[in-house]
Amino acid sequence: MEFIAPCHFGLEAVLKKEILDLGYEISSVEDGRVTFSGDGNALSRANVFLRTAERVLIKAGSFRAETFEELFQGTRNIAWEEYIPEDGKFWVAKAASIKSRLFSPSDIQSIMKKAMVERLKTVYHKEWFAESGASFPVRVFLLKDEVVVGLDTTGESLHKRGYRKLTAKAPIAENLAAGLIMLTPWHKDRILVDPFCGSGTFPIEAAMMAANMAPGANRSFLAEDWTHIVPRKDWYRAMDEAESMIDRTVKPDIQGYDIDDKMVAVSRENARLAGVEDMIHFQRRSVEQLSHPKKYGFLITNPPYGERLEDKKALPELYRVLGGRYQALDSWSMYVISAYEQAEQYIGRKADKNRKIYNGMMRTYYYQFMGPKPPKRKTDKPIG
């Protein structure tokens, strides 16, 4: 089968590496999605193990359509009976169109649903479908009149790991936080501090990486009910593999600070639900109090952007303080995601790297301030 894994714009390279590390072949990398091939086991493993994907779709078909008639015929030509059983519940959950003649999502959705019904009527010799069985939501992308159709195997987006019951005012999605950490050289032996931790997403995702916890191990997926496509044993196998990989002995130095007592309590509860509460130290602390005695640490954070007008006035001082506290941290690296265009100006230093990343529809910048690499540890010489 061929699979499509959508992701945040700007994280395609990270997701590509994740898929290659799982052992699957990449077919293509496009803006906001990576296509790869594999079997039913690949489908279950991708859902359980991918940290940066939004979801995993089975690629049902692709064709060109400049008119609604071409869209109808192209959709009807897909072998839907190979995926959707007679009692299956099916609908076009989402349609996205860029630079295409067909651009109305609601029209695209209704025409494709009609075409699917027409196809399945001829196969199942029925005029009406009860749609009382398993769910088969369809997602469609149109780019320059090329239509790509996928069946959503995931259900609720993969960023919903199952641990974040409580959130901050402007939370960062778990899969975006994981991707941003993976864009840094941080690893579990290095210090990580988030001075604006909110509901704790950066520290929790880092702790899960340190302990090798699969992000999808504590949730369910739509395709678990698609036993005609993916045998149940493939899901059990993926979950068993995830369980066997966890390292509960790891003791990383991960810290999350927030000025709001309530957010510190929320972070602790989310960390407990994720099973990493013993790996993170959360504390009420303002950014003015940011300091650390150790060297070669990492600040990875999502400070306020000032979405509301009254908050905007406070931003120059907030970023100035952050820049000053960072300067005082000897040999540290800092990674800041922000939609605030003047972040570098007030931090007081130009970023060594700046990456454009879309947080939903919001364009943000990932400012990367690189500290020096720590000296290599002396190791025993090999014998012989």
CSV table of C-alpha atoms in Angstrom, one decimal:
chain,number,residue,atom,x,y,z
A,1,MET,CA,0.0,0.0,0.0
A,2,GLU,CA,1.0,3.6,-0.4
A,3,PHE,CA,0.5,6.0,2.6
A,4,ILE,CA,0.4,9.7,3.0
A,5,ALA,CA,1.5,11.4,6.2
A,6,PRO,CA,0.6,15.1,6.4
A,7,CYS,CA,2.6,17.3,8.8
A,8,HIS,CA,3.2,21.0,9.7
A,9,PHE,CA,4.7,23.0,6.8
A,10,GLY,CA,8.4,23.1,7.6
A,11,LEU,CA,8.7,19.7,9.3
A,12,GLU,CA,8.8,17.6,6.1
A,13,ALA,CA,12.5,16.7,6.5
A,14,VAL,CA,12.0,15.6,10.1
A,15,LEU,CA,9.0,13.4,9.2
A,16,LYS,CA,10.9,11.9,6.2
A,17,LYS,CA,13.8,10.9,8.6
A,18,GLU,CA,11.3,9.4,11.1
A,19,ILE,CA,9.7,7.2,8.3
A,20,LEU,CA,13.1,6.1,7.0
A,21,ASP,CA,14.2,5.2,10.6
A,22,LEU,CA,11.1,3.0,10.8
A,23,GLY,CA,12.4,1.2,7.7
A,24,TYR,CA,10.0,2.3,5.0
A,25,GLU,CA,10.6,3.6,1.5
A,26,ILE,CA,9.7,7.3,0.7
A,27,SER,CA,7.8,7.8,-2.6
A,28,SER,CA,7.7,11.7,-2.5
A,29,VAL,CA,8.1,14.7,-0.2
A,30,GLU,CA,5.9,17.7,-0.9
A,31,ASP,CA,4.8,20.7,1.1
A,32,GLY,CA,3.1,19.5,4.2
A,33,ARG,CA,3.2,15.8,3.5
A,34,VAL,CA,5.4,12.7,2.9
A,35,THR,CA,4.3,9.7,0.9
A,36,PHE,CA,5.7,6.3,1.6
A,37,SER,CA,5.0,2.6,1.0
A,38,GLY,CA,4.5,-0.4,3.2
A,39,ASP,CA,2.1,-3.1,4.4
A,40,GLY,CA,-0.5,-3.3,7.2
A,41,ASN,CA,2.2,-3.6,9.8
A,42,ALA,CA,3.7,-0.3,8.4
A,43,LEU,CA,0.2,1.3,8.8
A,44,SER,CA,0.0,0.3,12.5
A,45,ARG,CA,3.7,1.2,13.3
A,46,ALA,CA,3.4,4.6,11.6
A,47,ASN,CA,0.4,5.5,13.7
A,48,VAL,CA,2.0,4.3,16.9
A,49,PHE,CA,5.6,5.6,16.4
A,50,LEU,CA,5.5,8.8,14.2
A,51,ARG,CA,6.1,11.9,16.4
A,52,THR,CA,5.7,14.6,13.8
A,53,ALA,CA,2.9,13.4,11.5
A,54,GLU,CA,-0.7,14.7,11.7
A,55,ARG,CA,-2.2,11.4,10.6
A,56,VAL,CA,-1.6,8.4,8.3
A,57,LEU,CA,-3.8,8.1,5.2
A,58,ILE,CA,-4.0,5.2,2.8
A,59,LYS,CA,-3.6,6.6,-0.7
A,60,ALA,CA,-6.8,5.5,-2.4
A,61,GLY,CA,-6.1,7.2,-5.8
A,62,SER,CA,-5.0,10.2,-7.7
A,63,PHE,CA,-6.2,11.9,-10.9
A,64,ARG,CA,-6.5,15.2,-12.7
A,65,ALA,CA,-9.8,17.2,-12.5
A,66,GLU,CA,-10.6,20.6,-13.8
A,67,THR,CA,-14.4,20.2,-13.8
A,68,PHE,CA,-16.8,18.6,-11.3
A,69,GLU,CA,-17.6,16.0,-13.9
A,70,GLU,CA,-13.9,14.9,-14.0
A,71,LEU,CA,-13.9,14.9,-10.2
A,72,PHE,CA,-17.0,12.7,-10.2
A,73,GLN,CA,-15.6,10.2,-12.7
A,74,GLY,CA,-12.1,10.2,-11.2
A,75,THR,CA,-13.6,9.4,-7.7
A,76,ARG,CA,-15.9,6.7,-9.1
A,77,ASN,CA,-13.0,5.0,-10.8
A,78,ILE,CA,-11.3,4.4,-7.4
A,79,ALA,CA,-11.8,0.8,-6.2
A,80,TRP,CA,-13.6,1.8,-3.0
A,81,GLU,CA,-14.9,-1.8,-2.5
A,82,GLU,CA,-11.3,-2.8,-1.7
A,83,TYR,CA,-11.5,-0.6,1.4
A,84,ILE,CA,-15.1,0.1,2.4
A,85,PRO,CA,-17.3,-2.9,3.3
A,86,GLU,CA,-21.0,-3.0,2.6
A,87,ASP,CA,-21.9,-1.6,6.1
A,88,GLY,CA,-19.1,0.9,6.2
A,89,LYS,CA,-19.7,4.5,7.2
A,90,PHE,CA,-18.0,6.8,4.6
A,91,TRP,CA,-17.8,10.5,4.0
A,92,VAL,CA,-15.4,13.1,2.7
A,93,ALA,CA,-14.2,14.6,6.0
A,94,LYS,CA,-11.9,17.3,4.5
A,95,ALA,CA,-11.2,18.9,1.2
A,96,ALA,CA,-8.2,21.2,0.6
A,97,SER,CA,-7.7,23.1,-2.7
A,98,ILE,CA,-4.7,25.2,-3.7
A,99,LYS,CA,-4.3,26.8,-7.1
A,100,SER,CA,-7.0,24.6,-8.6
A,101,ARG,CA,-10.1,25.4,-10.7
A,102,LEU,CA,-12.2,23.4,-8.2
A,103,PHE,CA,-12.0,25.3,-4.9
A,104,SER,CA,-15.3,25.0,-3.0
A,105,PRO,CA,-14.7,22.4,-0.2
A,106,SER,CA,-18.4,21.7,0.3
A,107,ASP,CA,-19.0,21.1,-3.4
A,108,ILE,CA,-15.9,18.9,-3.7
A,109,GLN,CA,-17.1,16.9,-0.6
A,110,SER,CA,-20.7,16.3,-1.8
A,111,ILE,CA,-19.7,15.4,-5.4
A,112,MET,CA,-17.1,12.9,-4.2
A,113,LYS,CA,-19.6,11.3,-1.8
A,114,LYS,CA,-22.1,10.9,-4.6
A,115,ALA,CA,-19.4,9.3,-6.8
A,116,MET,CA,-18.4,6.9,-4.0
A,117,VAL,CA,-22.1,5.9,-3.5
A,118,GLU,CA,-22.5,5.3,-7.3
A,119,ARG,CA,-19.4,3.0,-7.3
A,120,LEU,CA,-20.5,1.0,-4.3
A,121,LYS,CA,-24.1,0.6,-5.6
A,122,THR,CA,-22.9,-1.2,-8.7
A,123,VAL,CA,-20.5,-3.4,-6.6
A,124,TYR,CA,-22.8,-4.3,-3.7
A,125,HIS,CA,-26.0,-4.2,-5.9
A,126,LYS,CA,-27.8,-1.9,-3.4
A,127,GLU,CA,-29.6,1.3,-3.7
A,128,TRP,CA,-29.2,2.4,-0.1
A,129,PHE,CA,-26.4,2.0,2.5
A,130,ALA,CA,-27.2,1.8,6.3
A,131,GLU,CA,-23.6,2.9,7.1
A,132,SER,CA,-23.8,1.2,10.5
A,133,GLY,CA,-20.3,-0.3,10.6
A,134,ALA,CA,-16.7,1.0,10.9
A,135,SER,CA,-15.9,4.6,9.9
A,136,PHE,CA,-14.0,5.4,6.7
A,137,PRO,CA,-13.4,9.2,6.5
A,138,VAL,CA,-11.8,10.4,3.3
A,139,ARG,CA,-9.5,13.3,2.9
A,140,VAL,CA,-8.7,15.0,-0.5
A,141,PHE,CA,-6.0,17.4,-1.6
A,142,LEU,CA,-6.2,19.4,-4.8
A,143,LEU,CA,-3.0,21.1,-6.0
A,144,LYS,CA,-2.9,22.7,-9.5
A,145,ASP,CA,-5.9,20.5,-10.5
A,146,GLU,CA,-4.2,17.2,-9.4
A,147,VAL,CA,-6.4,15.4,-7.0
A,148,VAL,CA,-5.0,13.1,-4.3
A,149,VAL,CA,-7.5,11.0,-2.3
A,150,GLY,CA,-6.7,9.3,1.0
A,151,LEU,CA,-8.5,7.2,3.6
A,152,ASP,CA,-7.9,8.4,7.1
A,153,THR,CA,-6.6,5.5,9.3
A,154,THR,CA,-5.9,7.6,12.4
A,155,GLY,CA,-9.1,9.3,13.5
A,156,GLU,CA,-8.3,12.1,16.0
A,157,SER,CA,-5.1,13.8,14.9
A,158,LEU,CA,-1.8,12.1,16.0
A,159,HIS,CA,-0.9,15.2,18.0
A,160,LYS,CA,-3.5,14.0,20.5
A,161,ARG,CA,-1.2,11.6,22.5
A,162,GLY,CA,-3.8,11.1,25.2
A,163,TYR,CA,-1.9,12.9,28.0
A,164,ARG,CA,-2.9,16.5,27.6
A,165,LYS,CA,-6.2,16.8,29.3
A,166,LEU,CA,-5.6,20.4,30.4
A,167,THR,CA,-4.2,23.1,28.2
A,168,ALA,CA,-2.7,26.6,28.3
A,169,LYS,CA,-4.1,29.7,26.6
A,170,ALA,CA,-2.1,29.2,23.4
A,171,PRO,CA,-0.8,25.6,23.5
A,172,ILE,CA,1.7,24.3,21.0
A,173,ALA,CA,0.6,21.0,19.3
A,174,GLU,CA,2.4,17.9,20.6
A,175,ASN,CA,3.6,16.9,17.1
A,176,LEU,CA,4.9,20.4,16.4
A,177,ALA,CA,6.8,20.5,19.7
A,178,ALA,CA,8.3,17.1,19.0
A,179,GLY,CA,9.4,18.2,15.5
A,180,LEU,CA,11.0,21.4,16.9
A,181,ILE,CA,13.0,19.4,19.5
A,182,MET,CA,14.1,17.0,16.7
A,183,LEU,CA,15.4,20.0,14.7
A,184,THR,CA,17.9,20.6,17.5
A,185,PRO,CA,21.0,18.6,18.5
A,186,TRP,CA,19.5,18.0,22.0
A,187,HIS,CA,19.6,14.5,23.4
A,188,LYS,CA,18.7,12.9,26.7
A,189,ASP,CA,22.2,13.5,28.3
A,190,ARG,CA,21.9,17.3,27.9
A,191,ILE,CA,19.9,19.8,30.0
A,192,LEU,CA,16.6,21.1,28.5
A,193,VAL,CA,14.7,24.1,30.0
A,194,ASP,CA,11.5,25.6,28.8
A,195,PRO,CA,11.0,29.0,30.6
A,196,PHE,CA,7.4,29.5,29.2
A,197,CYS,CA,6.3,25.9,29.6
A,198,GLY,CA,2.5,26.5,29.7
A,199,SER,CA,0.8,23.1,29.8
A,200,GLY,CA,4.2,21.4,29.6
A,201,THR,CA,4.3,20.2,26.0
A,202,PHE,CA,8.0,20.7,25.2
A,203,PRO,CA,9.3,19.1,28.5
A,204,ILE,CA,6.8,16.2,28.2
A,205,GLU,CA,7.7,15.5,24.5
A,206,ALA,CA,11.4,15.6,25.4
A,207,ALA,CA,11.0,13.2,28.3
A,208,MET,CA,9.0,10.8,26.1
A,209,MET,CA,11.9,10.9,23.6
A,210,ALA,CA,14.5,10.4,26.4
A,211,ALA,CA,12.6,7.3,27.6
A,212,ASN,CA,11.9,6.1,24.0
A,213,MET,CA,8.2,6.2,24.6
A,214,ALA,CA,6.1,5.9,21.4
A,215,PRO,CA,3.7,8.8,21.1
A,216,GLY,CA,0.7,6.7,20.0
A,217,ALA,CA,1.0,3.9,22.6
A,218,ASN,CA,-1.8,5.3,24.9
A,219,ARG,CA,-4.5,5.9,22.3
A,220,SER,CA,-6.7,4.2,19.8
A,221,PHE,CA,-6.9,4.5,16.0
A,222,LEU,CA,-9.8,4.3,13.5
A,223,ALA,CA,-8.2,1.6,11.4
A,224,GLU,CA,-8.1,-0.8,14.4
A,225,ASP,CA,-11.7,-1.7,13.2
A,226,TRP,CA,-10.5,-2.3,9.6
A,227,THR,CA,-9.7,-5.9,10.1
A,228,HIS,CA,-10.1,-6.7,6.4
A,229,ILE,CA,-7.2,-4.3,5.7
A,230,VAL,CA,-5.1,-4.5,8.8
A,231,PRO,CA,-5.2,-7.7,11.0
A,232,ARG,CA,-5.6,-7.0,14.7
A,233,LYS,CA,-2.3,-8.8,15.3
A,234,ASP,CA,-0.5,-6.0,13.5
A,235,TRP,CA,-1.8,-3.5,16.1
A,236,TYR,CA,-0.9,-5.8,19.0
A,237,ARG,CA,2.6,-6.3,17.5
A,238,ALA,CA,3.2,-2.5,17.2
A,239,MET,CA,2.0,-1.9,20.7
A,240,ASP,CA,4.2,-4.7,22.1
A,241,GLU,CA,7.1,-3.3,20.2
A,242,ALA,CA,6.4,0.1,21.7
A,243,GLU,CA,6.2,-1.3,25.2
A,244,SER,CA,9.5,-3.3,24.8
A,245,MET,CA,11.4,-0.2,23.8
A,246,ILE,CA,10.6,2.0,26.8
A,247,ASP,CA,13.6,2.8,29.0
A,248,ARG,CA,12.2,3.6,32.5
A,249,THR,CA,15.6,3.9,34.1
A,250,VAL,CA,16.6,7.1,32.2
A,251,LYS,CA,17.1,10.2,34.4
A,252,PRO,CA,17.1,13.3,32.1
A,253,ASP,CA,17.6,16.9,33.3
A,254,ILE,CA,14.4,18.5,31.9
A,255,GLN,CA,12.8,21.5,33.5
A,256,GLY,CA,9.7,23.6,32.8
A,257,TYR,CA,9.1,27.0,34.3
A,258,ASP,CA,6.0,29.2,34.2
A,259,ILE,CA,5.0,32.4,36.0
A,260,ASP,CA,1.5,31.0,36.6
A,261,ASP,CA,1.0,28.6,39.5
A,262,LYS,CA,-2.0,27.1,37.7
A,263,MET,CA,0.0,26.2,34.6
A,264,VAL,CA,2.7,24.6,36.7
A,265,ALA,CA,0.0,22.4,38.3
A,266,VAL,CA,-1.5,21.6,34.8
A,267,SER,CA,2.0,20.7,33.5
A,268,ARG,CA,2.6,18.3,36.4
A,269,GLU,CA,-0.8,16.6,35.8
A,270,ASN,CA,-0.1,16.2,32.1
A,271,ALA,CA,3.3,14.8,32.8
A,272,ARG,CA,1.7,12.3,35.2
A,273,LEU,CA,-0.8,11.2,32.6
A,274,ALA,CA,2.1,10.8,30.1
A,275,GLY,CA,4.0,8.6,32.6
A,276,VAL,CA,7.0,11.0,32.7
A,277,GLU,CA,6.4,13.0,35.9
A,278,ASP,CA,9.6,11.6,37.5
A,279,MET,CA,11.7,12.9,34.6
A,280,ILE,CA,10.7,16.6,34.7
A,281,HIS,CA,11.1,19.3,37.3
A,282,PHE,CA,8.3,21.9,37.0
A,283,GLN,CA,8.5,25.1,38.9
A,284,ARG,CA,6.8,28.5,39.2
A,285,ARG,CA,9.5,30.9,38.0
A,286,SER,CA,9.4,34.1,35.9
A,287,VAL,CA,11.7,34.6,32.9
A,288,GLU,CA,13.5,37.3,34.9
A,289,GLN,CA,14.7,34.5,37.3
A,290,LEU,CA,16.0,32.2,34.5
A,291,SER,CA,19.4,30.9,35.4
A,292,HIS,CA,21.2,27.6,35.6
A,293,PRO,CA,24.6,26.6,37.0
A,294,LYS,CA,25.4,24.0,34.4
A,295,LYS,CA,26.9,24.5,30.9
A,296,TYR,CA,25.9,23.4,27.4
A,297,GLY,CA,22.2,23.3,28.1
A,298,PHE,CA,19.2,24.0,25.8
A,299,LEU,CA,16.4,26.5,26.0
A,300,ILE,CA,13.6,25.4,23.8
A,301,THR,CA,10.5,27.5,24.2
A,302,ASN,CA,7.3,29.0,22.8
A,303,PRO,CA,7.0,32.5,24.4
A,304,PRO,CA,3.9,34.7,24.0
A,305,TYR,CA,3.4,36.1,20.5
A,306,GLY,CA,1.0,38.9,21.5
A,307,GLU,CA,-2.0,37.7,19.6
A,308,ARG,CA,-4.2,40.2,21.5
A,309,LEU,CA,-3.5,43.9,21.1
A,310,GLU,CA,-3.1,44.5,24.8
A,311,ASP,CA,-0.5,41.8,25.1
A,312,LYS,CA,1.6,43.2,22.2
A,313,LYS,CA,2.8,46.1,24.3
A,314,ALA,CA,4.5,43.8,26.7
A,315,LEU,CA,6.5,41.9,24.1
A,316,PRO,CA,9.6,44.1,23.6
A,317,GLU,CA,10.4,43.9,27.3
A,318,LEU,CA,9.6,40.2,27.5
A,319,TYR,CA,11.9,39.3,24.6
A,320,ARG,CA,14.6,41.7,25.9
A,321,VAL,CA,14.6,40.0,29.3
A,322,LEU,CA,14.7,36.5,27.6
A,323,GLY,CA,17.7,37.7,25.5
A,324,GLY,CA,19.5,39.0,28.6
A,325,ARG,CA,18.9,35.8,30.6
A,326,TYR,CA,20.1,33.7,27.6
A,327,GLN,CA,23.3,35.8,27.3
A,328,ALA,CA,24.0,35.1,31.0
A,329,LEU,CA,23.8,31.3,30.4
A,330,ASP,CA,27.3,30.3,29.6
A,331,SER,CA,27.6,28.1,26.5
A,332,TRP,CA,23.9,27.4,26.1
A,333,SER,CA,21.8,27.1,22.9
A,334,MET,CA,18.4,28.6,22.5
A,335,TYR,CA,15.5,27.7,20.2
A,336,VAL,CA,12.5,30.0,20.1
A,337,ILE,CA,9.3,29.5,18.0
A,338,SER,CA,7.5,32.8,17.7
A,339,ALA,CA,5.2,34.7,15.3
A,340,TYR,CA,6.6,38.0,16.7
A,341,GLU,CA,8.5,39.6,13.8
A,342,GLN,CA,10.8,41.6,16.0
A,343,ALA,CA,11.9,38.8,18.2
A,344,GLU,CA,15.6,38.9,17.2
A,345,GLN,CA,15.7,42.7,17.6
A,346,TYR,CA,14.7,42.6,21.2
A,347,ILE,CA,16.5,39.4,22.0
A,348,GLY,CA,19.5,41.4,21.0
A,349,ARG,CA,21.1,39.0,18.6
A,350,LYS,CA,20.5,37.7,15.1
A,351,ALA,CA,19.7,34.0,15.1
A,352,ASP,CA,22.3,31.6,13.6
A,353,LYS,CA,19.4,29.9,11.7
A,354,ASN,CA,15.8,30.9,11.2
A,355,ARG,CA,13.3,28.4,9.9
A,356,LYS,CA,9.8,29.3,8.7
A,357,ILE,CA,7.2,26.9,10.2
A,358,TYR,CA,3.4,27.1,10.0
A,359,ASN,CA,1.6,26.6,13.3
A,360,GLY,CA,-1.8,25.8,11.8
A,361,MET,CA,-2.4,28.8,9.5
A,362,MET,CA,-0.1,31.1,11.5
A,363,ARG,CA,3.3,31.7,10.0
A,364,THR,CA,5.9,31.4,12.8
A,365,TYR,CA,9.7,31.5,12.8
A,366,TYR,CA,12.0,29.1,14.6
A,367,TYR,CA,14.9,31.2,15.8
A,368,GLN,CA,18.0,29.0,16.5
A,369,PHE,CA,20.8,30.4,18.6
A,370,MET,CA,23.6,27.9,18.6
A,371,GLY,CA,26.0,27.5,21.6
A,372,PRO,CA,29.3,25.7,21.4
A,373,LYS,CA,29.4,22.0,21.4
A,374,PRO,CA,30.5,20.4,24.7
A,375,PRO,CA,34.0,18.9,24.8
A,376,LYS,CA,34.0,15.2,23.9
A,377,ARG,CA,34.3,12.9,26.9
A,378,LYS,CA,37.4,10.9,27.2
A,379,THR,CA,36.6,7.2,26.6
A,380,ASP,CA,38.6,4.1,27.2
A,381,LYS,CA,40.7,3.0,24.3
A,382,PRO,CA,39.5,-0.2,22.7
A,383,ILE,CA,41.5,-3.3,23.3
A,384,GLY,CA,43.7,-4.6,20.5
